[in-house]
Coordinates of C-alpha atoms and ligand atoms in Angstrom, one line a residue:
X1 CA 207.2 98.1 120.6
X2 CA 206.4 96.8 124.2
X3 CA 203.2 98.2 125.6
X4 CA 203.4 98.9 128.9
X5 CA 199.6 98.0 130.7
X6 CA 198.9 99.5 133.9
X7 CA 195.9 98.1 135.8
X8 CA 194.9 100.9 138.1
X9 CA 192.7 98.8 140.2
X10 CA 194.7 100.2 143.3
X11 CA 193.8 99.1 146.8
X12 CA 191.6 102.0 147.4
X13 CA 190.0 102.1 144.0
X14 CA 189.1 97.8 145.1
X15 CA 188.1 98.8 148.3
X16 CA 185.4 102.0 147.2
X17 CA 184.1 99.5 144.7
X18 CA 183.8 97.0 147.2
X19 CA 181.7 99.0 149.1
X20 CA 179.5 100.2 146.4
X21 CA 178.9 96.5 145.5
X22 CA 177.9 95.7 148.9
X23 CA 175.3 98.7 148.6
X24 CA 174.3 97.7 145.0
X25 CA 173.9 93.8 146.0
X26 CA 171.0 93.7 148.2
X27 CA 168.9 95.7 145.5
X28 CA 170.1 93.1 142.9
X29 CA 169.2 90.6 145.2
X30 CA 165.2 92.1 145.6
X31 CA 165.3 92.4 142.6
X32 CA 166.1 88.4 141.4
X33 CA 163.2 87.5 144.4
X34 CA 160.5 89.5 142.3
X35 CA 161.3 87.9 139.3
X36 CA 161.2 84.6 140.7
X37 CA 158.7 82.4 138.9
X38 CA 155.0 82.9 140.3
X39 CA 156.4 86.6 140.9
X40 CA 155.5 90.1 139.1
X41 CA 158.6 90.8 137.1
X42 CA 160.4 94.3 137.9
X43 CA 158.5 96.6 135.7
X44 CA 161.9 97.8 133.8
X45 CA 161.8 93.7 132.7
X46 CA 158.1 94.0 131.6
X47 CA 158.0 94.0 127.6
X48 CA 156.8 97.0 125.4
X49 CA 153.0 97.7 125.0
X50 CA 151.5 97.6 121.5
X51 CA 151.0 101.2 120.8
X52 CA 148.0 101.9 119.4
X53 CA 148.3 103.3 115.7
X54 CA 144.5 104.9 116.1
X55 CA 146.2 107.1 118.8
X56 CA 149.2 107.7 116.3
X57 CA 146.9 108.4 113.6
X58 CA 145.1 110.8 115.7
X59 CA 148.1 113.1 116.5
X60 CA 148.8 113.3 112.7
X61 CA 145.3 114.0 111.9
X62 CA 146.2 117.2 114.6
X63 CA 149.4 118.0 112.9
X64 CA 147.4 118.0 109.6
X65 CA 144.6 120.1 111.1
X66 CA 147.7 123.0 112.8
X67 CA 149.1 123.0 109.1
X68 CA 145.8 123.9 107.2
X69 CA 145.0 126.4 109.9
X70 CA 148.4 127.9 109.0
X71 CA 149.0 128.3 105.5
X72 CA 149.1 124.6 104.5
X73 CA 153.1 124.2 106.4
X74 CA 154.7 123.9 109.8
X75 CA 157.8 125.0 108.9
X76 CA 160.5 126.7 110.9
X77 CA 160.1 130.5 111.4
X78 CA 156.3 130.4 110.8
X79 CA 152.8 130.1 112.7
X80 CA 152.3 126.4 112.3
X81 CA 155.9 125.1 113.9
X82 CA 155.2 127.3 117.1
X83 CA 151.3 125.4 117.4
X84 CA 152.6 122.2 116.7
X85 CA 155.2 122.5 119.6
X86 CA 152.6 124.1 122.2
X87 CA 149.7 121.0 121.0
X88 CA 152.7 118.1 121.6
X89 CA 153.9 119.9 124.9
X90 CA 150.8 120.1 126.1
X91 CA 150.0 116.4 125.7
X92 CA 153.3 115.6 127.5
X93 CA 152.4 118.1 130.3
X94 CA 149.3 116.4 131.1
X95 CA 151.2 113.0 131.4
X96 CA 153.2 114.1 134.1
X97 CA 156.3 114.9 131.5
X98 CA 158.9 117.8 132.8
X99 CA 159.2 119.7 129.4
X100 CA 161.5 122.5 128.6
X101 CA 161.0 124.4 125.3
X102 CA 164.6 125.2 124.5
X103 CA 164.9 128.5 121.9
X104 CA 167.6 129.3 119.5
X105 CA 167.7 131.6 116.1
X106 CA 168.0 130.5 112.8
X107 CA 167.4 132.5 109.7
X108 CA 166.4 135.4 111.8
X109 CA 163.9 133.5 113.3
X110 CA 163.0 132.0 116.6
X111 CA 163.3 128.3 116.2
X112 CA 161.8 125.6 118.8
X113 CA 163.5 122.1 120.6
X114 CA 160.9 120.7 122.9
X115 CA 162.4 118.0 125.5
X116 CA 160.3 116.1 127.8
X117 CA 161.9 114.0 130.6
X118 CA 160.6 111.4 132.3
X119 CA 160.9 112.1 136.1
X120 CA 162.9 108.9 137.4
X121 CA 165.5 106.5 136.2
X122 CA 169.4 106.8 136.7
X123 CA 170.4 110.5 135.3
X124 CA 174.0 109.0 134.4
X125 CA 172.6 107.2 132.0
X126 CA 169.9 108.8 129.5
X127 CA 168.6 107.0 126.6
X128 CA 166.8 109.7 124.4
X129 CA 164.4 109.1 121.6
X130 CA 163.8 112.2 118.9
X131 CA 162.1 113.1 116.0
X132 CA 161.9 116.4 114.1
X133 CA 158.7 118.2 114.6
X134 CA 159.6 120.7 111.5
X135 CA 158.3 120.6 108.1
X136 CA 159.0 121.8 104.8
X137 CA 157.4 125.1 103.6
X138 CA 156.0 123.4 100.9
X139 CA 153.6 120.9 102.4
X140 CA 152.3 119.9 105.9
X141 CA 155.2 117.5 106.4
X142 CA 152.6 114.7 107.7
X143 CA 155.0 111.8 106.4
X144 CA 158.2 113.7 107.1
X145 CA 158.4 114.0 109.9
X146 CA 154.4 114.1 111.7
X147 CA 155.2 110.3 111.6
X148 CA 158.3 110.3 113.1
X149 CA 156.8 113.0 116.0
X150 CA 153.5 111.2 116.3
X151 CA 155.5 107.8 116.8
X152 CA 157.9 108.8 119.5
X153 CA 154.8 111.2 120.6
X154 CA 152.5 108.0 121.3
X155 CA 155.6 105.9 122.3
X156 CA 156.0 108.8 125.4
X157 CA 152.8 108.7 126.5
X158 CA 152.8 105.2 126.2
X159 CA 155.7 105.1 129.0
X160 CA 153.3 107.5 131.3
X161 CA 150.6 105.3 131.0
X162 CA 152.2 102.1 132.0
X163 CA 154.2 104.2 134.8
X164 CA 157.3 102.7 133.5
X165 CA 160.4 102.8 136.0
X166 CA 162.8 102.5 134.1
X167 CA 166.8 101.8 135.4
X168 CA 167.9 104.4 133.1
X169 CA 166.5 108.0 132.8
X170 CA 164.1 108.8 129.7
X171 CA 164.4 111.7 127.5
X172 CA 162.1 112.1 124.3
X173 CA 163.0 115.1 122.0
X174 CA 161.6 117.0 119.3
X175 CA 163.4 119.0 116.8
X176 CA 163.3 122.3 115.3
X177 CA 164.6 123.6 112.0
X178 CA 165.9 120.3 111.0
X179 CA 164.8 121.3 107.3
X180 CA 167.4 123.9 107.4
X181 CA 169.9 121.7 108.0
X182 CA 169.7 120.1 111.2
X183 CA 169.6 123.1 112.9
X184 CA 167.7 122.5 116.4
X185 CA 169.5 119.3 116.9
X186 CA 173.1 120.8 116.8
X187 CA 171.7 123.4 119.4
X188 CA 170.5 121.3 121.7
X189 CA 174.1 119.2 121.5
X190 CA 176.3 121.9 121.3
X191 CA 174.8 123.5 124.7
X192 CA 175.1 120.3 126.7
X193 CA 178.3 120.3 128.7
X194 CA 180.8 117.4 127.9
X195 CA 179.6 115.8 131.4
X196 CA 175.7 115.8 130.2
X197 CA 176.8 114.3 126.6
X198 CA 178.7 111.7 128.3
X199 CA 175.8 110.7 130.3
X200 CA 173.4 110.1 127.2
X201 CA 174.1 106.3 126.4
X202 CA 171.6 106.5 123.7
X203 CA 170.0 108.7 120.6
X204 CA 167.1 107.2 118.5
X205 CA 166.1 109.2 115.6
X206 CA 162.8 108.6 113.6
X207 CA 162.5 110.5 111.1
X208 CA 159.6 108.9 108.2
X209 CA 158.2 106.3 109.7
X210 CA 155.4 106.1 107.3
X211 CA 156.3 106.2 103.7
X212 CA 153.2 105.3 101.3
X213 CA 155.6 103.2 99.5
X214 CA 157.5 101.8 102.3
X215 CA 160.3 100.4 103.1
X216 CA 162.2 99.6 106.3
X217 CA 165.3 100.7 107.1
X218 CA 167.5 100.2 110.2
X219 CA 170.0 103.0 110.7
X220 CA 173.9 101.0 110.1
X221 CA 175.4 103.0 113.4
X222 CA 175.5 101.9 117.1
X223 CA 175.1 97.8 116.7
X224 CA 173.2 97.6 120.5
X225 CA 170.7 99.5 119.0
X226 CA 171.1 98.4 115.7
X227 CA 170.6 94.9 116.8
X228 CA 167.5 96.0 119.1
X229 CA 165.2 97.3 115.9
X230 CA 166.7 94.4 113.8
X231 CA 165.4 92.1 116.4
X232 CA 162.2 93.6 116.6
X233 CA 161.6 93.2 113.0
X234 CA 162.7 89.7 113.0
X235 CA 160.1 88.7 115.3
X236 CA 157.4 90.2 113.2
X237 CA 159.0 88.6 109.9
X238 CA 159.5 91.5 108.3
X239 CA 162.6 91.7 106.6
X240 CA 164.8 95.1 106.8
X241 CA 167.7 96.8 104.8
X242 CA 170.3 99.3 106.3
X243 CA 169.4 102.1 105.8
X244 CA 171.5 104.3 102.7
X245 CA 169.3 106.9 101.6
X246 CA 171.6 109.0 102.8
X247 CA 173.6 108.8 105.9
X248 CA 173.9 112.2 108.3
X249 CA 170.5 113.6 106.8
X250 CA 168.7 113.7 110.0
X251 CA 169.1 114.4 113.7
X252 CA 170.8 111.6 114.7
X253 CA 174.3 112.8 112.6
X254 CA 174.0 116.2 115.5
X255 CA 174.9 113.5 118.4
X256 CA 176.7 110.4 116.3
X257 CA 179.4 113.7 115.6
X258 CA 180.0 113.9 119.5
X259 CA 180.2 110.2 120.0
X260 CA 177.1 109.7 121.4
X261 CA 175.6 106.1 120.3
X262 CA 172.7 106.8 117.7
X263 CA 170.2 104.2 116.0
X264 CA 167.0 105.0 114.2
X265 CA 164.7 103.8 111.8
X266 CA 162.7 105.0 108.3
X267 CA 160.9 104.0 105.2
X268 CA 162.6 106.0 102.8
X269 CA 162.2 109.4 100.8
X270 CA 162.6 110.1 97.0
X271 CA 164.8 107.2 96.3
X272 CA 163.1 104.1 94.4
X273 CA 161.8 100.6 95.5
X274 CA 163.9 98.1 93.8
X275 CA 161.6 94.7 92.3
X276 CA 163.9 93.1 95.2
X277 CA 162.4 95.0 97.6
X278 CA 158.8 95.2 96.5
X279 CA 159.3 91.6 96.7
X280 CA 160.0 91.7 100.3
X281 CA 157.7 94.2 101.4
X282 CA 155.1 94.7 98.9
X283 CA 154.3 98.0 97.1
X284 CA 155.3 99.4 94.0
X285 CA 158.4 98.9 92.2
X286 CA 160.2 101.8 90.1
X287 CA 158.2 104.0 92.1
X288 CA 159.7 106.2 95.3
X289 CA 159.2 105.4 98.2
X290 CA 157.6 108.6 99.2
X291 CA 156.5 110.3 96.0
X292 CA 155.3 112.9 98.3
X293 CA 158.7 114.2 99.7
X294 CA 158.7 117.8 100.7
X295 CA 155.6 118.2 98.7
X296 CA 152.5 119.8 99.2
X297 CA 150.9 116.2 98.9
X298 CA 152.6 114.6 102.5
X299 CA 149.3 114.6 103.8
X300 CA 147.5 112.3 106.2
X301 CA 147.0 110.4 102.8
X302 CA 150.6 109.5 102.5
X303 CA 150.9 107.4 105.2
X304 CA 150.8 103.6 104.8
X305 CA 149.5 102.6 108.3
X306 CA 151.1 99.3 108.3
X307 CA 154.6 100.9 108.2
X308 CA 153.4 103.3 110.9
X309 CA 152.3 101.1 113.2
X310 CA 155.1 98.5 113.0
X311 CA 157.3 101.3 113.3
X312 CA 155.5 102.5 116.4
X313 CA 155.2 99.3 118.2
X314 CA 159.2 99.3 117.5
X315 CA 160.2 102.3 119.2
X316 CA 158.1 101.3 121.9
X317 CA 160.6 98.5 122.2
X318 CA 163.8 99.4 121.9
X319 CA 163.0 102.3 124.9
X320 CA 161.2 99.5 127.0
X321 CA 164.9 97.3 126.1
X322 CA 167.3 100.0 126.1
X323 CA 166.4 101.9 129.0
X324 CA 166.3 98.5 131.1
X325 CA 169.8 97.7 132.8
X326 CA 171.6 97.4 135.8
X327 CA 173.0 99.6 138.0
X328 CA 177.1 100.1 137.7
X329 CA 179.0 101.8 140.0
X330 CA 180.1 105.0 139.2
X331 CA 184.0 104.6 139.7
X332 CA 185.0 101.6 137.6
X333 CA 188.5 99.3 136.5
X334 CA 190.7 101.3 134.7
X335 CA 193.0 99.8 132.2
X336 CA 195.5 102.3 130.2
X337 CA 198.2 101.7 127.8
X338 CA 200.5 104.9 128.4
X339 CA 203.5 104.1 125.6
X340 CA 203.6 106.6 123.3
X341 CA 202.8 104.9 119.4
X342 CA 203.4 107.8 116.7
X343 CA 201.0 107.9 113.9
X344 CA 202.8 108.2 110.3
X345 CA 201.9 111.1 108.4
X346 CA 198.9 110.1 105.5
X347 CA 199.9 106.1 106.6
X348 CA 198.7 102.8 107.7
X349 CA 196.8 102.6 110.7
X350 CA 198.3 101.9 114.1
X351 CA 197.6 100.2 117.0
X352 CA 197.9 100.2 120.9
X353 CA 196.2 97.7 123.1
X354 CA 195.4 97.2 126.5
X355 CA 194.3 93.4 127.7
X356 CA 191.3 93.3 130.2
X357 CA 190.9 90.2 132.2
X358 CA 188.7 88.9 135.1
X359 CA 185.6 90.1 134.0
X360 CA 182.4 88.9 133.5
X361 CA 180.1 89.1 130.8
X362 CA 180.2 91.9 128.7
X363 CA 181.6 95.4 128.6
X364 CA 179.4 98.4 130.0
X365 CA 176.9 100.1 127.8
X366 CA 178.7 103.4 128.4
X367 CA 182.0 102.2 128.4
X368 CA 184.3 105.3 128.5
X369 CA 187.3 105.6 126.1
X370 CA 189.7 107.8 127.7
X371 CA 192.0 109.2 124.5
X372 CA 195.0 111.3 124.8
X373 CA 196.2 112.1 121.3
X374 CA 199.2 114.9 120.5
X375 CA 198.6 115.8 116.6
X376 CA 199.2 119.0 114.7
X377 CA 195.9 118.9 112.9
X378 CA 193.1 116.8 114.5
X379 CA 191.0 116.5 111.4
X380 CA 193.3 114.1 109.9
X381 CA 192.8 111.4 112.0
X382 CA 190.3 108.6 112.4
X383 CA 190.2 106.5 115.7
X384 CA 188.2 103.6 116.0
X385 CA 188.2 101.3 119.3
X386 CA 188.3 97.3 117.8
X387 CA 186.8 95.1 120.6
X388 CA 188.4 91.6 121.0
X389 CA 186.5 90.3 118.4
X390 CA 187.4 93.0 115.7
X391 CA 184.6 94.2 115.8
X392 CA 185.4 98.5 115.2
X393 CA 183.6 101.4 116.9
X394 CA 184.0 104.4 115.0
X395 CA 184.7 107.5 117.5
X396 CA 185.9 109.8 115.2
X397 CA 185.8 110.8 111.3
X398 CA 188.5 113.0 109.8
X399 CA 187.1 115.8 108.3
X400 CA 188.9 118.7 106.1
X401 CA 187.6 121.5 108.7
X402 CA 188.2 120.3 112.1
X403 CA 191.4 122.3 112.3
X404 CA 192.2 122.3 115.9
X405 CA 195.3 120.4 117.3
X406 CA 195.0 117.2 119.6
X407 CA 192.2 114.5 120.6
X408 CA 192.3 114.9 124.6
X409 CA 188.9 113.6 125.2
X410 CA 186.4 111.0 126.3
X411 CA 184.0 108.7 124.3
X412 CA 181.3 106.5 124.9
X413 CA 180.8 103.8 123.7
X414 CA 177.6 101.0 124.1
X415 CA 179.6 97.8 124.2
X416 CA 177.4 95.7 125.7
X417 CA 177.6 93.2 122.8
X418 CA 181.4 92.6 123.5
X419 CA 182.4 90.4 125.8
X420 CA 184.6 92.6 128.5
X421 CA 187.9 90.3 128.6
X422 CA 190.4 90.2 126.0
X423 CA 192.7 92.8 123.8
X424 CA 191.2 96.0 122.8
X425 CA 192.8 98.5 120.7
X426 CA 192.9 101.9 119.8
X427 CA 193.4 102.3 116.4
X428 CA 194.5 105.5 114.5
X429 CA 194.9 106.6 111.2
X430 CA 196.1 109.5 109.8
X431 CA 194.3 110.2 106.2
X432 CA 196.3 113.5 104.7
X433 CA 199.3 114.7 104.3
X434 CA 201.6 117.4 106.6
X435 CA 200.5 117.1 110.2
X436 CA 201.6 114.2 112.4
X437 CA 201.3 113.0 115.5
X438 CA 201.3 110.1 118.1
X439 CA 198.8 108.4 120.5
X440 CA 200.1 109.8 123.7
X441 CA 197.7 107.6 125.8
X442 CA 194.5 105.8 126.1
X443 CA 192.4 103.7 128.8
X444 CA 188.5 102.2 128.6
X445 CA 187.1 102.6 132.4
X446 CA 185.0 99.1 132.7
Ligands
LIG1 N1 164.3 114.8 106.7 C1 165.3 114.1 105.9 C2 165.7 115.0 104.8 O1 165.0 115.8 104.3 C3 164.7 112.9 105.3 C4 165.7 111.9 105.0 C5 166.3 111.7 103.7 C6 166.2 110.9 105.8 N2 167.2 110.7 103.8 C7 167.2 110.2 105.1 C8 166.1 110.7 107.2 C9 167.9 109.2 105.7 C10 166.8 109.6 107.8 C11 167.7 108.9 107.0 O2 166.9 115.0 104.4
LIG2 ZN1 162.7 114.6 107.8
LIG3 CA1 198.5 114.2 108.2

């Protein structure tokens, strides 16, 4: 089949962008003269602080202290969730945060989100960072997830502190009811209008940060961020694994389900730690990582505070790298292929491409994916974009219960590993029998 590629950089299109470049240059321009050698760098281009596990250790030691003074938990529904939101939110307040507590029900009770952005930075683009702030019922929940909270906790008011400006807007999130199934997470998602989700370039998800027995684990998902922690660890010399315990068990599966680009890190929960890996890291073999899991024993005892702090310092630098950027006009290159390719019932994949040439460097970190598929039963179908280099972004699963017709939507995706020119594709598959369909259209907006 021929594949018709239409370039829709019209006249007018070249000439608004033209004139947002001439705006945008003289900025870019200030901003190469500050960085000139001799110069103070632009504070987005300053690296991460070392965050300071004493302070880290100090806001678990509070979490611990809320959980004793409340039956020994701070689980959803009772006293000691509700006084651990209020004690984070009021640290955040006093650093100049703009918090919201958002409230939804679950189980018949009033569960918490607490969101804290930081005033400033481009609200297109919004990198987030989150942890939940729940525990079990069972146990204080100091390991899962105070260190997680405590991390991104310390990591915010690290940002205050320096007065970071960052290019992009920062939003920090922590969870409710995650024990009960990632319950304040897919709240907080589902309420966001499809223009606010597009805007989020960005998830991080900690979630045990501090396993006794630790390991450390780089979430497999977005490869910008993936890359970023991966880095990060490199540079200490600390070797890491991705991580398997268990994909979708935290918050990050509520936002990597709408296409949002997630990333996170952990140590690991009840599995065991191989004699590979206490090898590599030290620790115990044939024991679990965290023998402490959703008992009553995750106290501020079963912490190691090495994993804790490298953890910390880590978060710390993938929201110093990942918020950094530059500016890209809003109204970008649009390159569709509008030929209709059908999709063979329960078959092989297919294919459409559209070529992009006469760019520079890479794709856009929020590169939009404009798909227009007509199917009889959405959930059958999986759609990955493949960059030039084959290298596949997953934006949807199938799944046996999304039983609405059609894919008519747009996704994001963080390419700013890929270079921008070359032949991207669109590939479908349709995994189960009966309904069919055919990609109608698709086009990435560069
Ligand atoms: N809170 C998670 C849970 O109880 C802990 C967990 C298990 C986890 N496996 C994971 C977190 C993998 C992140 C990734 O399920
Ligand atoms: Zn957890
Ligand atoms: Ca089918």
């Amino acid at each position: 089949m021929t594949h018709s590629v239409h370039r829709r950089a019209v006249a007018v299109t070249a000439l608004a962008l033209a004139g947002l470049l001439a705006a945008v240059v003289p900025t870019a321009a200030a901003t190469d003269t500050a960085a000139a050698p001799g110069a103070a760098p632009s504070p987005a281009a300053l690296a991460a602080p070392d965050i300071p596990l004493a302070n880290v250790r100090a806001h678990l030691t509070d979490l611990q202290s809320i959980a004793t003074a409340n039956g020994g938990n701070r689980a959803h529904g009772r006293a000691g969730y509700k006084a651990s939101v209020d004690h984070v939110k009021a640290k955040l307040d006093a650093a100049g945060f703009t918090t919201t507590v958002q409230q939804f029900t679950s189980s018949g009770a009033t569960g918490y989100n607490l969101i804290a952005d930081w005033p400033g930075g481009d609200a297109n683009r919004i990198l987030m960072a989150g942890a939940h702030l729940d525990s079990v019922s069972s146990g204080p929940g100091i390991n899962d997830n105070g260190s997680g909270s405590a991390g991104v906790l310390e990591t915010a008011l690290a940002v205050s502190r320096a007065q970071l400006q960052p290019d992009k807007h920062l939003r920090f999130a922590w969870w409710g009811a995650e024990e009960l199934g990632l319950v304040g997470s897919r709240y907080y998602v589902n309420n966001l209008a499809a223009t606010d989700r597009s805007k989020i370039t960005g998830y991080l998800n900690f979630d045990m940060i501090g396993s006794p027995n630790p390991g450390y684990f780089v979430y497999d998902d977005d490869p910008a961020i993936e890359k970023t922690f991966k880095d990060y660890f490199a540079g200490l010399g600390v070797p890491t694994e991705i991580e398997t315990e268990g994909d979708g068990r935290s918050d990050h599966a509520s936002f990597k389900n709408v296409g949002i680009p997630v990333g996170g890190l952990f140590t690991g929960a009840s599995r065991t730690k191989s004699t590979a890996q206490a090898q590599k890291w030290g620790g115990t073999a044939g024991q679990a990582f965290d023998r402490c899991y959703h008992s009553s024993c995750d106290t501020t005892s079963n912490i190691s505070d090495t994993a804790l702090d490298r953890n910390s310092d880590a978060i710390a630098h993938a929201v110093w790298t990942l918020s950094a950027g530059t500016t890209v006009p809003p109204d970008g290159d649009v390159y569709e292929n509008a030929a209709d390719v059908s999709v063979p019932d329960n078959g092989a994949a297919v294919t459409s491409s559209v070529t992009v040439s006469g760019r520079t460097g890479n794709a856009p970190s929020a590169l939009q994916v404009g798909v227009d598929i007509k199917h009889t039963w959405r959930g059958d179908l999986v759609i990955d974009l493949v960059a030039p280099d084959g290298t596949a972004y997953r934006l949807k699963n199938s799944s046996g219960s999304d039983s609405a017709d059609n894919v008519i939507t747009t996704y994001t995706v963080n390419a700013s590993s890929e270079a921008a020119n070359g032949t991207w594709r669109l590939r479908v598959q349709d995994v189960a029998a009966q309904d069919t369909g055919y990609i109608d259209s698709w086009k990435l907006t560069f």
